[in-house]
Tab-separated table of C-alpha atoms in Angstrom:
chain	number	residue	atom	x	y	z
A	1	UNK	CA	83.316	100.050	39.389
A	2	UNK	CA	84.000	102.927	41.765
A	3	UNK	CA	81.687	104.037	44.597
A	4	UNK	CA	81.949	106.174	47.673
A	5	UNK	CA	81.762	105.553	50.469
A	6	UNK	CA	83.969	107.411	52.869
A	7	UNK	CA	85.525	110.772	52.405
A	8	UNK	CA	88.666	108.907	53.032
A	9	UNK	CA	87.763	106.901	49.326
A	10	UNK	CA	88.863	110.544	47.083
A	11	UNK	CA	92.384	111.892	47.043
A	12	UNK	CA	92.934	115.391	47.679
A	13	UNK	CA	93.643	115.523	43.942
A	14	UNK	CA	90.560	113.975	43.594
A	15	UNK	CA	88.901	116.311	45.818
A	16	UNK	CA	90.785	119.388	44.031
A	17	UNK	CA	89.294	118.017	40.797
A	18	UNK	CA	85.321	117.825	42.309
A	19	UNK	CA	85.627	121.698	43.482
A	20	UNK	CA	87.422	122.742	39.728
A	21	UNK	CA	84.167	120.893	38.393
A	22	UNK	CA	81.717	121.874	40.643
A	23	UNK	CA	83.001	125.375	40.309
A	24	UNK	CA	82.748	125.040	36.152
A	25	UNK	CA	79.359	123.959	36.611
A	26	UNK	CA	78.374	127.064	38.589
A	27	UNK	CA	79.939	128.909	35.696
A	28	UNK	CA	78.136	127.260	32.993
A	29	UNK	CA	75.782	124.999	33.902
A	30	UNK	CA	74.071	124.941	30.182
A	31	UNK	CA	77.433	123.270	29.265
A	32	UNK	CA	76.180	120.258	31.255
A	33	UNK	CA	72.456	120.193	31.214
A	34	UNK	CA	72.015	116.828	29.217
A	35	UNK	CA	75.620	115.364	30.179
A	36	UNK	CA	73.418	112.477	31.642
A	37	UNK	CA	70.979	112.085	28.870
A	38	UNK	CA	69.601	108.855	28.992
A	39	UNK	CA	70.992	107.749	32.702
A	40	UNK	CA	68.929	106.834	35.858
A	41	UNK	CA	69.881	108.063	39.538
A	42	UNK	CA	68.025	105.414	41.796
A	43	UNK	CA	67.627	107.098	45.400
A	44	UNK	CA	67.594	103.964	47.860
A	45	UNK	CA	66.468	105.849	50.955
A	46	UNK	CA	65.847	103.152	53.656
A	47	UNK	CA	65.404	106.545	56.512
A	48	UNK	CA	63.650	109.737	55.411
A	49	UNK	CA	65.943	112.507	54.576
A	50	UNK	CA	64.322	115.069	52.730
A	51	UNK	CA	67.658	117.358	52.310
A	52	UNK	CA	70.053	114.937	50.600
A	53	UNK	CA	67.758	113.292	48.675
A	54	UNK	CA	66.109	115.672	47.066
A	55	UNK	CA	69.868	117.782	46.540
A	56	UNK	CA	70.804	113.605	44.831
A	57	UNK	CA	67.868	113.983	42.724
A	58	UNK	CA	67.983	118.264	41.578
A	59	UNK	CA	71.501	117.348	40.978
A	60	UNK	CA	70.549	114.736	38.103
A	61	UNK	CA	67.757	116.193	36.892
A	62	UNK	CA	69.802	119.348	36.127
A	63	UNK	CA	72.255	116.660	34.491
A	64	UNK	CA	69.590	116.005	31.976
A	65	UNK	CA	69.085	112.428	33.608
A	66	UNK	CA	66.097	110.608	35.443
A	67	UNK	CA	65.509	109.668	38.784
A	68	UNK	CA	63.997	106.366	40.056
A	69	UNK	CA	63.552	105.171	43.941
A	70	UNK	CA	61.797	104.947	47.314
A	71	UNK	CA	62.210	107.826	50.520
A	72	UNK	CA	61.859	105.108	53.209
A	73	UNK	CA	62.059	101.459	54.583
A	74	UNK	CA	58.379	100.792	54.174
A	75	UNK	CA	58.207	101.300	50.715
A	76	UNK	CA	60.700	99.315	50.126
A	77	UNK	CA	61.668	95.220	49.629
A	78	UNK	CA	63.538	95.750	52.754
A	79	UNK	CA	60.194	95.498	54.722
A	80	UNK	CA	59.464	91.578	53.130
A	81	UNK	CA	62.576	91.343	54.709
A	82	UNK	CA	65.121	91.516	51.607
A	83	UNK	CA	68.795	91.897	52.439
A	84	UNK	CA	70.834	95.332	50.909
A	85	UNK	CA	73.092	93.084	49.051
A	86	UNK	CA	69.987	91.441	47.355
A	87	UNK	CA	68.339	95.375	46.669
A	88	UNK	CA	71.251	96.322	45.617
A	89	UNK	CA	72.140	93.539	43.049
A	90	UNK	CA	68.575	94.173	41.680
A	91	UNK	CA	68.809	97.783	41.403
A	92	UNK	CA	71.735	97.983	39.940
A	93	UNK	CA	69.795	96.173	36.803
A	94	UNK	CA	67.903	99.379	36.654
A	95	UNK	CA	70.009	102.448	37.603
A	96	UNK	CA	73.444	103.891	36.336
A	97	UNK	CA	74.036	104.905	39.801
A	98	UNK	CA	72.356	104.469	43.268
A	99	UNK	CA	72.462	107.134	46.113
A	100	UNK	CA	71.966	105.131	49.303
A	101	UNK	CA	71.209	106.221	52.732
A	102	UNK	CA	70.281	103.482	55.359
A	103	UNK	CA	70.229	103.608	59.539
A	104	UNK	CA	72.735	100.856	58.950
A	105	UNK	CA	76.252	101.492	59.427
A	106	UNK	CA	78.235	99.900	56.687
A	107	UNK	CA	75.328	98.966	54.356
A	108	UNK	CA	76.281	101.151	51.379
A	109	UNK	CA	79.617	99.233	51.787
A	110	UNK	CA	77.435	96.315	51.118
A	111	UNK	CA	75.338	97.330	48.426
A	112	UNK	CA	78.780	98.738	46.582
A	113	UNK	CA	80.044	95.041	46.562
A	114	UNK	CA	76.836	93.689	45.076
A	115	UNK	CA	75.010	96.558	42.754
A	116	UNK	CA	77.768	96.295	39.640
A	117	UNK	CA	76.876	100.298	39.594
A	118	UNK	CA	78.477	103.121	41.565
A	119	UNK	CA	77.123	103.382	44.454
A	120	UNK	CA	77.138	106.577	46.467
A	121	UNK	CA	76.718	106.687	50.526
A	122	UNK	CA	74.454	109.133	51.395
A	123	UNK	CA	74.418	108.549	55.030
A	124	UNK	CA	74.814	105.310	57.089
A	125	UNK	CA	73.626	105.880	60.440
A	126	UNK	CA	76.448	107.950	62.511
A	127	UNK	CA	79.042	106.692	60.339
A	128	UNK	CA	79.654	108.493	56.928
A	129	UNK	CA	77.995	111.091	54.410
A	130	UNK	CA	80.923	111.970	52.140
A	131	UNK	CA	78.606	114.016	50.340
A	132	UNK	CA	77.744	116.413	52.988
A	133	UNK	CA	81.470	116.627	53.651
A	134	UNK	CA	82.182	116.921	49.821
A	135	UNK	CA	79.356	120.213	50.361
A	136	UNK	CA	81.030	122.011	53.419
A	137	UNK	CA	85.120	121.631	51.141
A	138	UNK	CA	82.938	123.643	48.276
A	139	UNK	CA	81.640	126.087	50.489
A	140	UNK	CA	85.025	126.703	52.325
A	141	UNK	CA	86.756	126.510	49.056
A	142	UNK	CA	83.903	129.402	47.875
A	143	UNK	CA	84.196	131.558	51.131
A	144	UNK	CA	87.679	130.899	51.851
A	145	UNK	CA	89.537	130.291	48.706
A	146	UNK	CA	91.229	127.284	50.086
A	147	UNK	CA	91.966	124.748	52.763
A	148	UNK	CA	94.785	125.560	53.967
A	149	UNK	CA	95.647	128.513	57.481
A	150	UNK	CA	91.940	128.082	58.483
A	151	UNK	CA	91.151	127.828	62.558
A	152	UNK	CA	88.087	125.504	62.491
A	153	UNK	CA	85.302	125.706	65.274
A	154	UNK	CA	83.516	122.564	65.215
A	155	UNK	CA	80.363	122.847	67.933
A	156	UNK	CA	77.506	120.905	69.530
A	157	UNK	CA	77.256	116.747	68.753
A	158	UNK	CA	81.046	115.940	68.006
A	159	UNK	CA	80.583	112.101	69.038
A	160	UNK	CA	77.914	111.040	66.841
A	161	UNK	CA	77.923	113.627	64.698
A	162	UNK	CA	79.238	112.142	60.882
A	163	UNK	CA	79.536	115.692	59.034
A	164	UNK	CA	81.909	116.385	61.659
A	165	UNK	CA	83.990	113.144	61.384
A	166	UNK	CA	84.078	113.433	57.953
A	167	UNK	CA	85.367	116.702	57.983
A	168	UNK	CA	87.930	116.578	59.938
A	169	UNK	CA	88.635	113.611	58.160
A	170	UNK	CA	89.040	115.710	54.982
A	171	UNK	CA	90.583	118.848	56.427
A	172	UNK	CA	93.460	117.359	58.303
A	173	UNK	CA	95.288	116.552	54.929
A	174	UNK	CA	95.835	120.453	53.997
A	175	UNK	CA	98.179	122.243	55.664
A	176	UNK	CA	98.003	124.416	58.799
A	177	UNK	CA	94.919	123.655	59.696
A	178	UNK	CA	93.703	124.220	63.389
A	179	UNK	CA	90.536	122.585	65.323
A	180	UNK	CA	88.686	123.830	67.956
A	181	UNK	CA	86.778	121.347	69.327
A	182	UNK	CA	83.319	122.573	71.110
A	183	UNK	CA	80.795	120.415	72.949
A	184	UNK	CA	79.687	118.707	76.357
A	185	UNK	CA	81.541	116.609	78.130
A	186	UNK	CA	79.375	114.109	77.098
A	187	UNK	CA	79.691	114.582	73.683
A	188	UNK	CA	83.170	114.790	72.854
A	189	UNK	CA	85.369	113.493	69.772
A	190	UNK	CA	85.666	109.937	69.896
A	191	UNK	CA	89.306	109.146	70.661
A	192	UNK	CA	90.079	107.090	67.494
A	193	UNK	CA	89.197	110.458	65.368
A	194	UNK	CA	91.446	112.373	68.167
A	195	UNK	CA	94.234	110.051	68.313
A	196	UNK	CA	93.654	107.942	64.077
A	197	UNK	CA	93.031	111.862	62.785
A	198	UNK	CA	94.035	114.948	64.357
A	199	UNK	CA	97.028	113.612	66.443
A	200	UNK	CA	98.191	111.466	63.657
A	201	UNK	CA	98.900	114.491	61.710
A	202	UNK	CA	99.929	115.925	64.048
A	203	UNK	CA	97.772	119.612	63.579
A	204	UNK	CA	96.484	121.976	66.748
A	205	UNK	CA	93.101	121.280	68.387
A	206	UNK	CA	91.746	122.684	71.485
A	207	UNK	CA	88.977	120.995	73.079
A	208	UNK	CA	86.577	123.213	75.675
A	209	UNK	CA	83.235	123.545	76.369
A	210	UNK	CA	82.806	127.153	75.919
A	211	UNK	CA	81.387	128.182	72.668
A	212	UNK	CA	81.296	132.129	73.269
A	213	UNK	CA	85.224	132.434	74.697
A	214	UNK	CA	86.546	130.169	71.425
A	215	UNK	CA	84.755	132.194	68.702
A	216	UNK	CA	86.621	135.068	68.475
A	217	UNK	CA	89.550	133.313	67.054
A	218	UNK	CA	87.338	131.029	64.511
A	219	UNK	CA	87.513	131.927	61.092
A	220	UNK	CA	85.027	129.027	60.132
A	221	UNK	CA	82.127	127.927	62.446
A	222	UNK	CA	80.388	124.626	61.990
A	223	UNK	CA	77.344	123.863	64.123
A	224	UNK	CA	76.019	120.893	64.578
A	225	UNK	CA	72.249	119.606	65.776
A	226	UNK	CA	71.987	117.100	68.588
A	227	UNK	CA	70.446	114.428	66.729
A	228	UNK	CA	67.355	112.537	68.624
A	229	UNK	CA	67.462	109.334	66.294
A	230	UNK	CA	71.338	108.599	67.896
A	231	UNK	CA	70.548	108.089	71.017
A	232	UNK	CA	69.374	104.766	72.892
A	233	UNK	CA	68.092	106.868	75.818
A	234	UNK	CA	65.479	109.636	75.862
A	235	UNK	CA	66.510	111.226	78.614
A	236	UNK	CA	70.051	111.627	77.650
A	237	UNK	CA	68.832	113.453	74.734
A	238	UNK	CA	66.351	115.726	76.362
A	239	UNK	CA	69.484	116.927	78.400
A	240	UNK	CA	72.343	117.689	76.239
A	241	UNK	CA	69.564	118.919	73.212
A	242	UNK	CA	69.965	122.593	74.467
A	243	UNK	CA	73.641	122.773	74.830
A	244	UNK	CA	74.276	124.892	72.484
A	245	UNK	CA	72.812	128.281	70.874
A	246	UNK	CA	74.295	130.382	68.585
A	247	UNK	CA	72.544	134.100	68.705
A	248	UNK	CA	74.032	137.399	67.601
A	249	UNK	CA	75.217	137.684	71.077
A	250	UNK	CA	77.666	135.791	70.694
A	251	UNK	CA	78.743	136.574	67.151
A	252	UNK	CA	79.895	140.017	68.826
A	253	UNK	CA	83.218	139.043	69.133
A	254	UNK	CA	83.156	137.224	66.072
A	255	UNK	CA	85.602	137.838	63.043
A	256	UNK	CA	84.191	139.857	60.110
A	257	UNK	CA	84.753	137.578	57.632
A	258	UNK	CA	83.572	134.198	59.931
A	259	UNK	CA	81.660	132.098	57.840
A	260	UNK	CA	79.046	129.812	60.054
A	261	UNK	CA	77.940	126.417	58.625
A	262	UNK	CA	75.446	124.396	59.781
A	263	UNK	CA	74.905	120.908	58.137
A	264	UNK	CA	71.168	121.179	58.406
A	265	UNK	CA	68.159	120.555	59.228
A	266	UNK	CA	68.223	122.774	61.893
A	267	UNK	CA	66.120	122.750	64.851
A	268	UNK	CA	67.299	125.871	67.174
A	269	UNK	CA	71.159	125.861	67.452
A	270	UNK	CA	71.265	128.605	64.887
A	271	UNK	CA	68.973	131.331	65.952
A	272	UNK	CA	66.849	132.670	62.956
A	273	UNK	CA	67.954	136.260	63.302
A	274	UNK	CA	71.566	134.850	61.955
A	275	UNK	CA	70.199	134.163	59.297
A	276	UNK	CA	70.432	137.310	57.513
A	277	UNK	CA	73.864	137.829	58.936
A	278	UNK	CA	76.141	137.950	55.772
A	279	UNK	CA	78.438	135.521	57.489
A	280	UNK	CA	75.819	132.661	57.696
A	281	UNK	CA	76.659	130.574	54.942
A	282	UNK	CA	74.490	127.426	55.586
A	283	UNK	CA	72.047	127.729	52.697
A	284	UNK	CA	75.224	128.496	50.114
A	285	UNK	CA	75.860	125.353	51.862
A	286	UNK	CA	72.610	123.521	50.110
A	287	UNK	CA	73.569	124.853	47.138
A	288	UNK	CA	76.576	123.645	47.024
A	289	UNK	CA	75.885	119.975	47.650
A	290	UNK	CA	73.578	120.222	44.537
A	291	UNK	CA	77.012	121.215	42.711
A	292	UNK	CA	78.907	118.856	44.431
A	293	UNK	CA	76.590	116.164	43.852
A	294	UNK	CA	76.487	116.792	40.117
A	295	UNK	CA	80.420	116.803	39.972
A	296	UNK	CA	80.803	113.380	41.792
A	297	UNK	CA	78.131	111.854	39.760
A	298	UNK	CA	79.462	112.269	36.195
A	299	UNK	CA	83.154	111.561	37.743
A	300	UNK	CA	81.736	108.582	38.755
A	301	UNK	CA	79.976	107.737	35.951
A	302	UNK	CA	83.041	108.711	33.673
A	303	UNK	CA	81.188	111.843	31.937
A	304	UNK	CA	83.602	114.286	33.067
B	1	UNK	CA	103.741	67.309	84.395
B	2	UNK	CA	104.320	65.786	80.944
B	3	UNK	CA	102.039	65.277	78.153
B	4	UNK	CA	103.387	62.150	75.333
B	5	UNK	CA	104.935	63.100	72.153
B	6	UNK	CA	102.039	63.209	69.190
B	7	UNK	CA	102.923	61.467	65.762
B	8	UNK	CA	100.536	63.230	63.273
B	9	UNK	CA	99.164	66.972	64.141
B	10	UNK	CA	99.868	70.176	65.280
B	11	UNK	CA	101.613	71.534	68.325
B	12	UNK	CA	100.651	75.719	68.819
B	13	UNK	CA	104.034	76.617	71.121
B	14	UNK	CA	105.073	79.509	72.835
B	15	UNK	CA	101.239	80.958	73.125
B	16	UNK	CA	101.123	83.725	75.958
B	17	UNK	CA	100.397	82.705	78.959
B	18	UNK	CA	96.743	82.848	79.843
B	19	UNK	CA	96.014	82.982	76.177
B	20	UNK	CA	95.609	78.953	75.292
B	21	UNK	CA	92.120	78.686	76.623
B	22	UNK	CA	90.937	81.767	74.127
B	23	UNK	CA	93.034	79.746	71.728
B	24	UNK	CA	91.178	76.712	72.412
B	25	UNK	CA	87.878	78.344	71.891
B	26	UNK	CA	88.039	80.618	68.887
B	27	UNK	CA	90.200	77.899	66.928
B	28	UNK	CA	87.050	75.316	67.541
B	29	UNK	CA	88.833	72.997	69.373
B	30	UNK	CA	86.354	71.213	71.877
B	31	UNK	CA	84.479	70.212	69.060
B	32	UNK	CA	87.306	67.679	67.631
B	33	UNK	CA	87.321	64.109	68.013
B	34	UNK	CA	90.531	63.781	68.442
B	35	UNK	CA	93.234	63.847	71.475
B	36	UNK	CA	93.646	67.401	72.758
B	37	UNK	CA	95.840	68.690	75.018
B	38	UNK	CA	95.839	72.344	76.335
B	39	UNK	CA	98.882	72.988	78.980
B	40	UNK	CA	98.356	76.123	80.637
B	41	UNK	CA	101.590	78.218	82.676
B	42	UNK	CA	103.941	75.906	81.361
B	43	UNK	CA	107.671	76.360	82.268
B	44	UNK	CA	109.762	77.980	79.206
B	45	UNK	CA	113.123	78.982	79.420
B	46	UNK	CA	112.388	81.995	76.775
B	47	UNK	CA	109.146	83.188	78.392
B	48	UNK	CA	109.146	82.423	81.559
B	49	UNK	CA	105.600	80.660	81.467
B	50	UNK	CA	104.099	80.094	78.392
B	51	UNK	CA	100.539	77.934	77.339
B	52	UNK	CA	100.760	75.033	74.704
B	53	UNK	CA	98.151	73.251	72.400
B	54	UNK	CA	98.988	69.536	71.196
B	55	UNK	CA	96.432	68.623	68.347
B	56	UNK	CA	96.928	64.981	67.814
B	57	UNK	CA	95.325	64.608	64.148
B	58	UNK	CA	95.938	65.798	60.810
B	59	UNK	CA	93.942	68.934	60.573
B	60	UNK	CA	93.938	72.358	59.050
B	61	UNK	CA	94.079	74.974	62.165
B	62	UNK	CA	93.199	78.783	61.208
B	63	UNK	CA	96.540	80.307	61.010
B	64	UNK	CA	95.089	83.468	61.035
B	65	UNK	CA	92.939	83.026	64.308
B	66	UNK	CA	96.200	82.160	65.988
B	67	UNK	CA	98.309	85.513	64.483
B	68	UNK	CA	94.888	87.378	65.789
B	69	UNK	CA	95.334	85.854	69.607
B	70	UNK	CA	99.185	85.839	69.915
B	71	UNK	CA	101.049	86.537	67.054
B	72	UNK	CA	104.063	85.466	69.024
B	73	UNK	CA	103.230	81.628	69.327
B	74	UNK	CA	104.930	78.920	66.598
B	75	UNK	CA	102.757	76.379	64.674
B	76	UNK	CA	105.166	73.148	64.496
B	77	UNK	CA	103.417	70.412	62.103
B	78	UNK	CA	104.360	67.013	62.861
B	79	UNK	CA	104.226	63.861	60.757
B	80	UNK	CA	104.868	60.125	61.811
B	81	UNK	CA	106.625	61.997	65.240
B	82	UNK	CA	109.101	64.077	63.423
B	83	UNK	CA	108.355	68.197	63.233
B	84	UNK	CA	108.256	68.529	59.271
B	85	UNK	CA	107.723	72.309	59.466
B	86	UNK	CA	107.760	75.055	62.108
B	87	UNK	CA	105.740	78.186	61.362
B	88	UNK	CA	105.993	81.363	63.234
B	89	UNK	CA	102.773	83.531	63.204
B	90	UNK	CA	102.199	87.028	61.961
B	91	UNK	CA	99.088	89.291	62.408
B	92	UNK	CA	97.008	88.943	59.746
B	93	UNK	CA	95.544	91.725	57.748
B	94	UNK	CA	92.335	90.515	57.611
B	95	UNK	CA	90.059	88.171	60.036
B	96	UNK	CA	87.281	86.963	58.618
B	97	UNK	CA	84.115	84.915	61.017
B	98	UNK	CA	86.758	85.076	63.710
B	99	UNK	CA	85.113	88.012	65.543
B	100	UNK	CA	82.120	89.719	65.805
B	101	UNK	CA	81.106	93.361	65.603
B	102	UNK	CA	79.641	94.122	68.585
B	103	UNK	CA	78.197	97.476	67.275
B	104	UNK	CA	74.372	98.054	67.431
B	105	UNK	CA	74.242	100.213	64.551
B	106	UNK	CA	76.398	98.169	62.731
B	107	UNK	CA	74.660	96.622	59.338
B	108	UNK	CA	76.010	92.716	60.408
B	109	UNK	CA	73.906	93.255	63.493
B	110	UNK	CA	70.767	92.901	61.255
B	111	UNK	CA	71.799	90.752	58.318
B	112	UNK	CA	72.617	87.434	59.679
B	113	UNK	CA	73.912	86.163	56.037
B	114	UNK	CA	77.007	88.989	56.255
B	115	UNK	CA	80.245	87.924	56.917
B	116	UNK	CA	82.218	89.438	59.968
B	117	UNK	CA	85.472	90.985	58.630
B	118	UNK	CA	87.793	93.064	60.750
B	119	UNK	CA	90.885	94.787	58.875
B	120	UNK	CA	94.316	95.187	60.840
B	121	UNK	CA	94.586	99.351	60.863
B	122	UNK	CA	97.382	99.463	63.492
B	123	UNK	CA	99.776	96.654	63.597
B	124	UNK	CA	101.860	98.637	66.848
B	125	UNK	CA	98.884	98.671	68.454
B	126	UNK	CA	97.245	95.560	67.509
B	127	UNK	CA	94.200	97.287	66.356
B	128	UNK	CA	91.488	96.012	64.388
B	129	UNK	CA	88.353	98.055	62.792
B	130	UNK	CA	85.449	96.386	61.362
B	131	UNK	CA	85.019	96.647	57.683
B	132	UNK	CA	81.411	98.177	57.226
B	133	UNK	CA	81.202	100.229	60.526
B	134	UNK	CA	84.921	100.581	61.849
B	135	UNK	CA	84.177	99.689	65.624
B	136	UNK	CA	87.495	98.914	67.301
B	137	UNK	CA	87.196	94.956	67.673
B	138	UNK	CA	87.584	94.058	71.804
């Protein structure tokens, strides 16, 4: 039974073959609006997440399927104390396929070795969400027409941030791909993506702290959000929340066809006079993770 | 100094030096019954000094807790005072309950039940990643 739960986990066959689908899908979506007749989704959200899970659950209602599950902890067996293995084992009785996001790192791993379904990480603490990074290769793929000659400007929370891990993760295996790596001091790459990822293959990064000198030569921005919930200490977070704002200030150097992403939520790193900016490309972003979504689920569930 | 000859059991040989005592304790040692010796900075004409572990029973040792330590030492299994087999010691691919993740946010760090596994992701480098969060085991 395959799951996912790493970016790492698809080919880049496998990953050409989820855009071609997604793609056909956007093309003619009547073609697969009861491909899931008859199957369940079960959404096992142990931390809220409003975004992904209700992009998980769109996706399979537009599938023709049905949706069964819980938003958070509480609601859950979790709070009697029941272990993932044991939810997932029992879930897996119900669903054709669970979506699971936990503040856990590694427990979708878990619940993959026990459910007898798919099982589909949608976020495990600062770890993975091969979903989100399976949204930001359509929406490159979309604006871009490939993977391949891009000079990537990755900015704000690169330590704990997972969309960023992931995609780097993903990116590095096309060709001539550059990174330029913005953030605080404090918030850097972690060395084993540096030295496991980007040096491995060998590819171009720059690392700096200085957003509006590295944009002009960015032909794909991705901002990230300091995330509260990842850090033991308040006061670490209070400081480093601010570190980074992207106005249309600094977009004046910016190239024409730049296209800014932005995993979301946001809070302020994306000023909201951007958003009209044709280049902002964070809610084709949304959209896209619907698509994706919908691809990866009847792959996985051998419709397509 | 000498330590006798065992008849039955397991002597761990050419262990790093320094390394016998972290030997001694992940393998489970102190809790055996039986006569134990652990020689520490022992003279070796190979290694210059080198730690040794006599076991002087019949037991199963965790081959793969000694390839984690010091993937260099030999396993030499002795029976009624003659060595019957000499083993030398690879890293193995997987550890299982020999380590655990130290990680906060890992999932093991809340479900007691869940085994500790470590993969091997870079043998040059003797590297080891937990399973379900990939923390770099210390």
């Amino acid at each position: 039974m395959r799951s996912i739960n790493d970016i790492r986990d698809l080919t880049v066959d496998e990953i050409n073959e989820l855009v071609r689908l997604a793609c056909d899908i956007i093309e003619h979506p009547a073609a697969y609006s009861e491909k899931c007749h008859g199957k369940k989704l079960a959404t096992l959200f142990f931390e809220p997440s409003t975004h992904t899970r209700l992009s998980f659950e769109a996706a399979m209602y537009e599938l023709g399927g049905n949706v069964l599950g819980f938003s958070e902890a509480q609601s859950s067996s979790a709070a009697k104390g029941e272990s993932v293995a044991d939810t997932a084992r029992t879930v897996g009785c119900y669903a054709d396929i669970i979506a699971m996001r936990h503040p856990k790192e590694g427990a979708p791993y878990v619940a993959s070795q026990h459910a007898g379904v798919p099982v589909i990480n949608a976020g495990d603490g600062g770890h993975n969400h091969p979903t989100q990074t399976l949204a930001d290769l359509l929406t490159i793929y979309r604006e871009k027409g490939g993977f391949e000659n891009l000079t990537v400007g990755l900015c704000g929370d690169l330590k704990f941030g997972r969309t960023v891990h992931s995609l780097i993760n993903a990116l590095a295996r096309y060709k001539n791909v550059k990174f330029v790596l913005i953030s605080p001091e404090e918030l850097k790459v972690p060395s084993y993506v540096k030295k496991d990822v980007i040096q491995k293959n060998n590819l171009p990064y720059v690392q700096t702290t200085d957003l509006e000198a590295a944009i002009p030569e960015l032909d794909i921005l991705y901002m990230t959000r300091v995330q509260r919930e990842r850090f033991f200490n308040e006061e670490d977070y209070l400081r480093l929340k601010d570190s980074y704002i992207l106005d249309p200030k600094k977009l004046v150097n910016a190239k024409e066809d730049l296209c800014i992403m932005h995993p979301l939520p946001r809070v302020n790193e994306i000023s909201v006079a951007i958003d009209q900016d044709p280049r902002a490309c964070y809610f084709k972003q949304v959209l896209n993770g619907k698509y994706m979504r919908m691809a990866l689920m009847l792959k996985l569930l051998e419709l397509a | 100094m000498r330590v006798d000859a065992i008849q039955n059991g397991i002597v761990i040989d050419h262990i790093t030096a320094g390394r016998g005592m972290q030997l001694y304790d992940l393998l489970g040692l102190k809790d055996l019954d039986c006569p134990v010796a652990l020689m520490m900075n022992a003279v070796s004409g190979k290694m210059g000094r080198k730690d040794i572990i006599k076991i002087d029973a019949d037991i199963q040792v965790d081959l793969d807790v000694i390839g984690y330590v010091d993937p260099g030492a030999t396993v030499n299994f002795i029976r009624n005072g003659s060595l019957v087999e000499k083993r030398n010691i690879e890293m193995p691919k997987m550890l299982t309950n020999v380590i655990r993740c130290k990680n906060p946010r890992c999932i093991t760090s809340v479900e007691q039940e869940l085994d500790h596994v470590f993969r091997l992701t870079d043998a040059p480098n003797k590297i080891y990643r937990c399973i379900y969060c990939e923390t770099k085991a210390k």
